[in-house]
Amino acid sequence: MAVYTQVSDEALASFLAEYDLGEALAFKGIAEGVENSNYYLETRKGRYILTLFEKRVNAADLPYFIGLKQHLSAQGFPCPQPVMGRDGETLRTLEGRPAVIVTFLEGLSPKRPNAKQCRSLGEGLARMHLALAGFDGQRANALGPSAWGRMWGGRAADADALTPGLSQEVNACFERINAARAFAGELPRGTIHADLFPDNAFFLGDTFTGAIDFYFACTDALAYDLAVCLNSWAFEEGNATDASRLEYNFSKGAALIAGYQSIRPLEAAELAALPALCLGSAMRFFLTRLADWSSTPAGALVRPKNPLEYAARLAFHRKMETAEGYGA
């Protein structure tokens, strides 16, 4: 499970005493996610998620994330709502970590999304972008292009240990990214989720019902958010023994893009930049996975995700020239 920090019964009881939620009736770790410690919490008042912030989350950014979700909720977009304590504050400390309780969101995360779910996800992503248009908060993308060179520095040997010659492929992808104008700040910008993987989206049947885990949200190109989703929703996973065997599912990608454009049509410049944006977003997740592969704490009950799954995506995107190749 993605639980880095264990919560004792005594610490939980003391923590909950600061809320008007009653005593815990159920409390257990949640398997999904790899960045923070997440727990399912049930009290006499209802069901909630308790998150303890770890690793890459800067405590100074937490008011931004809380304000973002409060803004989305006020706009009617389905997302978890931070729960206030008796003192009116939402952010507290538990087991030495910043912690927050949020409301429970109904729905299921798809293990293998279908084309209808991809279209509904695209619609939901566009609705989220429009709902956040009036959000005043600003946060730089800490895992954006300015960080990629630093993240890659010194890791060529780690990449080649996974697959001989992989470092050359990564360097070639950097050359392609640097040559493109996709990350020059010229595309329409706003607040993006930046991590809307299937396990961060909920559905009832084929209908998108909400998004969770906004802790990588930032101010960036809106179309970059779409590129993150194409990487995480439109590729068919390889088998357990060969993570490089991935294929882009054109029908899923086309459905996702069509769903997005039905709510917020993409500008010509965004469509032209889509291949480079997809390559860049694949680079971001390849690099963080490569770092996690060798540095996940030994005591954490979590299995690092395989960087080779995103190395395969890098190879695919480097050959792609136009948005039409993705189904646009």
Coordinates of C-alpha atoms in Angstrom, one line a residue:
M1 CA 0.0 0.0 0.0
A2 CA 1.1 3.6 -0.5
V3 CA 1.5 4.3 3.2
Y4 CA 4.9 5.8 4.1
T5 CA 3.8 7.1 7.6
Q6 CA 2.0 4.8 10.0
V7 CA -0.7 6.4 12.2
S8 CA -1.1 5.0 15.7
D9 CA -4.5 4.6 17.3
E10 CA -3.6 7.2 19.9
A11 CA -2.5 9.8 17.3
L12 CA -5.6 9.2 15.2
A13 CA -7.9 9.7 18.2
S14 CA -6.1 12.9 19.2
F15 CA -6.3 14.2 15.6
L16 CA -10.0 13.5 15.2
A17 CA -10.8 15.2 18.5
E18 CA -10.1 18.4 16.7
Y19 CA -13.0 17.7 14.3
D20 CA -16.7 17.3 14.7
L21 CA -16.7 14.0 13.0
G22 CA -16.9 11.6 15.9
E23 CA -14.7 8.6 16.6
A24 CA -13.2 6.4 13.9
L25 CA -15.3 3.4 12.9
A26 CA -12.9 2.2 10.2
F27 CA -9.4 3.2 9.2
K28 CA -7.2 1.5 6.7
G29 CA -4.4 2.3 4.2
I30 CA -5.2 2.9 0.5
A31 CA -3.2 1.0 -2.1
E32 CA -3.5 3.6 -4.9
G33 CA -1.0 6.4 -5.3
V34 CA 2.8 6.6 -4.6
E35 CA 3.4 10.1 -3.4
N36 CA 1.5 10.5 -0.1
S37 CA 0.2 8.3 2.7
N38 CA -3.6 7.9 2.2
Y39 CA -6.1 6.3 4.5
Y40 CA -9.8 5.5 4.2
L41 CA -11.6 6.9 7.3
E42 CA -15.1 6.2 8.4
T43 CA -16.8 7.9 11.3
R44 CA -20.4 8.3 12.4
K45 CA -20.6 11.4 10.2
G46 CA -19.6 9.6 7.0
R47 CA -16.7 8.5 4.9
Y48 CA -13.5 10.5 4.3
I49 CA -9.9 10.3 3.0
L50 CA -7.1 11.2 5.3
T51 CA -3.9 12.3 3.6
L52 CA -0.5 12.8 5.1
F53 CA 1.8 14.7 2.8
E54 CA 5.2 13.1 1.9
K55 CA 8.1 13.4 -0.5
R56 CA 7.6 15.9 -3.3
V57 CA 4.8 18.0 -1.8
N58 CA 6.0 21.3 -0.4
A59 CA 4.1 22.2 2.8
A60 CA 4.0 25.8 1.6
D61 CA 1.9 24.7 -1.4
L62 CA -0.8 23.1 0.6
P63 CA -3.0 26.2 1.0
Y64 CA -3.0 26.5 -2.8
F65 CA -4.2 22.9 -3.2
I66 CA -6.9 23.4 -0.5
G67 CA -8.1 26.6 -2.1
L68 CA -8.2 25.0 -5.5
K69 CA -10.5 22.2 -4.4
Q70 CA -12.7 24.7 -2.5
H71 CA -12.9 26.8 -5.7
L72 CA -13.8 23.7 -7.8
S73 CA -16.5 22.7 -5.4
A74 CA -18.0 26.1 -5.4
Q75 CA -18.1 25.9 -9.2
G76 CA -20.0 22.6 -9.0
F77 CA -17.1 20.5 -10.3
P78 CA -17.0 17.1 -8.5
C79 CA -13.9 16.8 -6.3
P80 CA -13.1 16.1 -2.7
Q81 CA -13.9 18.9 -0.3
P82 CA -11.4 19.7 2.5
V83 CA -13.0 19.3 5.9
M84 CA -12.6 22.0 8.5
G85 CA -11.8 21.3 12.1
R86 CA -13.5 22.9 15.0
D87 CA -11.2 25.9 14.7
G88 CA -12.2 26.5 11.0
E89 CA -8.8 25.3 9.7
T90 CA -8.4 22.4 7.2
L91 CA -4.6 21.8 7.4
R92 CA -3.2 20.2 10.5
T93 CA -0.3 18.0 11.6
L94 CA -0.4 14.2 12.2
E95 CA 2.6 12.0 13.1
G96 CA 4.9 14.9 12.2
R97 CA 3.4 15.3 8.7
P98 CA 1.1 17.9 7.3
A99 CA -2.3 16.3 7.0
V100 CA -5.8 17.0 5.7
I101 CA -9.2 15.2 5.7
V102 CA -11.3 15.5 2.6
T103 CA -14.8 14.2 1.7
F104 CA -15.2 10.8 0.1
L105 CA -16.0 10.9 -3.7
E106 CA -18.4 8.2 -5.1
G107 CA -17.4 6.2 -8.0
L108 CA -14.8 3.7 -9.2
S109 CA -11.4 4.2 -11.0
P110 CA -11.2 2.1 -14.2
K111 CA -8.4 -0.4 -14.3
R112 CA -8.6 -0.6 -18.1
P113 CA -10.5 2.4 -19.5
N114 CA -12.6 2.0 -22.5
A115 CA -13.2 4.5 -25.3
K116 CA -16.5 5.8 -23.8
Q117 CA -14.7 6.4 -20.5
C118 CA -11.9 8.2 -22.3
R119 CA -14.4 10.5 -24.0
S120 CA -16.1 11.3 -20.8
L121 CA -12.7 11.9 -19.1
G122 CA -11.9 14.4 -21.9
E123 CA -15.1 16.2 -21.3
G124 CA -14.4 16.3 -17.6
L125 CA -10.9 17.6 -18.0
A126 CA -12.2 20.4 -20.2
R127 CA -14.9 21.3 -17.7
M128 CA -12.3 21.4 -15.0
H129 CA -10.2 23.8 -17.0
L130 CA -13.1 26.1 -17.5
A131 CA -14.2 25.9 -13.8
L132 CA -10.6 26.9 -12.8
A133 CA -10.5 29.9 -15.2
G134 CA -11.5 32.1 -12.3
F135 CA -9.1 30.6 -9.7
D136 CA -6.6 33.3 -8.6
G137 CA -4.0 30.9 -7.2
Q138 CA -0.7 30.5 -9.0
R139 CA 1.9 27.7 -8.7
A140 CA 4.8 27.0 -10.9
N141 CA 5.1 23.5 -12.3
A142 CA 7.9 22.1 -10.1
L143 CA 8.2 19.0 -12.3
G144 CA 8.0 20.9 -15.6
P145 CA 10.7 21.4 -18.3
S146 CA 12.9 23.6 -16.1
A147 CA 13.4 20.6 -13.7
W148 CA 13.9 17.8 -16.3
G149 CA 17.6 18.5 -16.9
R150 CA 18.4 18.4 -13.2
M151 CA 16.3 15.2 -12.8
W152 CA 18.1 13.5 -15.6
G153 CA 21.6 14.6 -14.5
G154 CA 23.6 11.6 -13.3
R155 CA 21.0 9.0 -14.2
A156 CA 22.2 7.9 -17.6
A157 CA 23.7 4.8 -16.0
D158 CA 20.5 4.0 -14.2
A159 CA 18.6 4.2 -17.5
D160 CA 21.1 1.9 -19.3
A161 CA 20.9 -0.6 -16.5
L162 CA 17.2 -1.0 -17.3
T163 CA 17.8 -1.2 -21.1
P164 CA 21.2 -0.9 -22.8
G165 CA 21.2 2.3 -24.9
L166 CA 18.2 3.9 -23.2
S167 CA 20.2 7.0 -22.2
Q168 CA 20.8 7.7 -25.9
E169 CA 17.1 7.6 -26.6
V170 CA 16.4 9.9 -23.7
N171 CA 19.0 12.4 -24.9
A172 CA 17.4 12.3 -28.4
C173 CA 14.0 13.1 -26.8
F174 CA 15.5 16.0 -25.0
E175 CA 16.8 17.4 -28.3
R176 CA 13.3 17.1 -29.8
I177 CA 11.7 18.8 -26.8
N178 CA 14.2 21.6 -26.8
A179 CA 13.7 22.2 -30.5
A180 CA 10.0 22.6 -30.1
R181 CA 8.1 25.8 -29.1
A182 CA 5.6 23.8 -27.1
F183 CA 7.1 24.8 -23.7
A184 CA 7.9 28.4 -24.5
G185 CA 4.9 29.7 -22.6
E186 CA 3.0 30.8 -25.7
L187 CA 0.0 28.4 -25.5
P188 CA -3.2 29.1 -23.5
R189 CA -2.4 28.7 -19.8
G190 CA -4.3 28.1 -16.6
T191 CA -4.6 25.8 -13.7
I192 CA -4.1 22.2 -14.6
H193 CA -4.3 18.9 -12.7
A194 CA -1.0 17.5 -14.1
D195 CA -1.6 14.0 -12.8
L196 CA -5.0 12.9 -14.0
F197 CA -4.3 9.2 -14.3
P198 CA -7.1 6.6 -14.2
D199 CA -6.6 6.0 -10.5
N200 CA -7.3 9.8 -9.9
A201 CA -10.6 9.8 -11.8
F202 CA -13.9 8.3 -10.7
F203 CA -16.7 6.9 -12.9
L204 CA -20.2 5.4 -12.5
G205 CA -20.3 3.1 -15.5
D206 CA -18.9 5.0 -18.4
T207 CA -19.6 8.5 -17.0
F208 CA -16.9 10.6 -15.3
T209 CA -18.0 11.5 -11.8
G210 CA -15.0 13.4 -10.4
A211 CA -11.3 13.8 -9.9
I212 CA -9.1 13.4 -6.9
D213 CA -5.4 14.0 -5.9
F214 CA -4.7 17.5 -7.0
Y215 CA -1.3 17.7 -5.3
F216 CA 0.6 18.2 -8.6
A217 CA -1.8 20.9 -9.8
C218 CA 0.0 24.0 -11.1
T219 CA -0.2 26.8 -13.6
D220 CA 0.8 25.6 -17.1
A221 CA -0.4 25.0 -20.6
L222 CA -3.9 23.6 -20.7
A223 CA -3.0 21.3 -23.6
Y224 CA -0.2 19.8 -21.5
D225 CA -2.9 18.4 -19.2
L226 CA -4.5 16.8 -22.2
A227 CA -1.1 15.3 -23.1
V228 CA -0.7 13.8 -19.6
C229 CA -4.1 12.2 -20.1
L230 CA -3.2 10.8 -23.5
N231 CA -0.1 9.2 -22.0
S232 CA -2.0 7.7 -19.1
W233 CA -5.3 6.7 -20.7
A234 CA -4.7 5.9 -24.4
F235 CA -1.8 3.3 -24.2
E236 CA -2.4 -0.4 -23.8
E237 CA -0.2 -1.7 -21.0
G238 CA 2.4 -4.3 -21.9
N239 CA 2.7 -7.7 -20.1
A240 CA 4.3 -8.2 -16.7
T241 CA 7.6 -9.3 -18.2
D242 CA 8.1 -6.7 -20.9
A243 CA 7.0 -3.1 -20.0
S244 CA 8.2 -1.9 -23.3
R245 CA 5.4 -3.6 -25.2
L246 CA 3.0 -0.8 -25.2
E247 CA 0.7 0.3 -28.0
Y248 CA -1.2 3.6 -28.5
N249 CA -4.9 2.9 -28.8
F250 CA -6.0 5.3 -31.5
S251 CA -9.7 4.9 -30.7
K252 CA -9.2 5.8 -27.0
G253 CA -6.9 8.7 -27.9
A254 CA -9.4 10.1 -30.5
A255 CA -12.3 9.7 -28.0
L256 CA -10.4 11.6 -25.3
I257 CA -9.5 14.4 -27.6
A258 CA -13.0 14.6 -29.1
G259 CA -14.5 14.7 -25.6
Y260 CA -12.2 17.6 -24.6
Q261 CA -12.9 19.5 -27.8
S262 CA -16.6 19.1 -27.4
I263 CA -16.3 21.4 -24.3
R264 CA -13.2 23.5 -25.0
P265 CA -12.0 23.4 -28.7
L266 CA -8.2 23.4 -29.0
E267 CA -6.5 26.3 -30.8
A268 CA -4.5 25.6 -33.9
A269 CA -1.2 26.3 -32.0
E270 CA -2.3 23.7 -29.3
L271 CA -2.9 21.0 -31.9
A272 CA 0.4 21.8 -33.6
A273 CA 2.2 21.4 -30.2
L274 CA 0.5 18.2 -29.2
P275 CA 3.2 15.8 -30.2
A276 CA 5.9 17.8 -28.3
L277 CA 3.6 18.2 -25.3
C278 CA 3.0 14.4 -25.2
L279 CA 6.7 13.8 -25.5
G280 CA 7.4 16.2 -22.7
S281 CA 4.8 14.8 -20.4
A282 CA 6.1 11.3 -21.0
M283 CA 9.6 12.6 -20.1
R284 CA 8.3 14.0 -16.8
F285 CA 6.8 10.7 -15.7
F286 CA 9.8 8.7 -17.0
L287 CA 12.2 10.8 -14.9
T288 CA 10.2 10.7 -11.7
R289 CA 9.7 6.9 -12.1
L290 CA 13.4 6.5 -12.8
A291 CA 14.2 8.4 -9.6
D292 CA 11.7 6.4 -7.6
W293 CA 12.9 3.1 -8.9
S294 CA 16.1 3.4 -6.9
S295 CA 15.1 5.6 -4.0
T296 CA 11.8 4.3 -2.6
P297 CA 12.2 3.8 1.2
A298 CA 12.8 0.2 2.0
G299 CA 10.1 0.2 4.7
A300 CA 7.3 1.6 2.5
L301 CA 4.6 -0.8 1.5
V302 CA 4.6 0.4 -2.1
R303 CA 6.1 -1.0 -5.3
P304 CA 7.7 1.7 -7.5
K305 CA 6.2 2.0 -11.0
N306 CA 8.3 0.7 -13.9
P307 CA 10.1 3.5 -15.8
L308 CA 10.2 1.4 -18.9
E309 CA 6.5 1.9 -19.4
Y310 CA 7.3 5.6 -20.1
A311 CA 10.4 4.9 -22.0
A312 CA 8.2 3.1 -24.5
R313 CA 6.0 6.2 -24.7
L314 CA 9.0 8.4 -25.3
A315 CA 10.0 6.2 -28.3
F316 CA 6.4 6.5 -29.7
H317 CA 6.1 10.2 -29.3
R318 CA 9.5 11.0 -30.8
K319 CA 8.3 9.5 -34.1
M320 CA 5.0 11.4 -34.0
E321 CA 4.8 14.5 -36.2
T322 CA 1.2 15.8 -36.0
A323 CA -1.9 15.8 -33.8
E324 CA -3.7 13.7 -36.4
G325 CA -1.6 10.8 -35.3
Y326 CA -3.2 10.9 -31.9
G327 CA -6.8 11.1 -33.3
A328 CA -7.3 14.8 -33.4

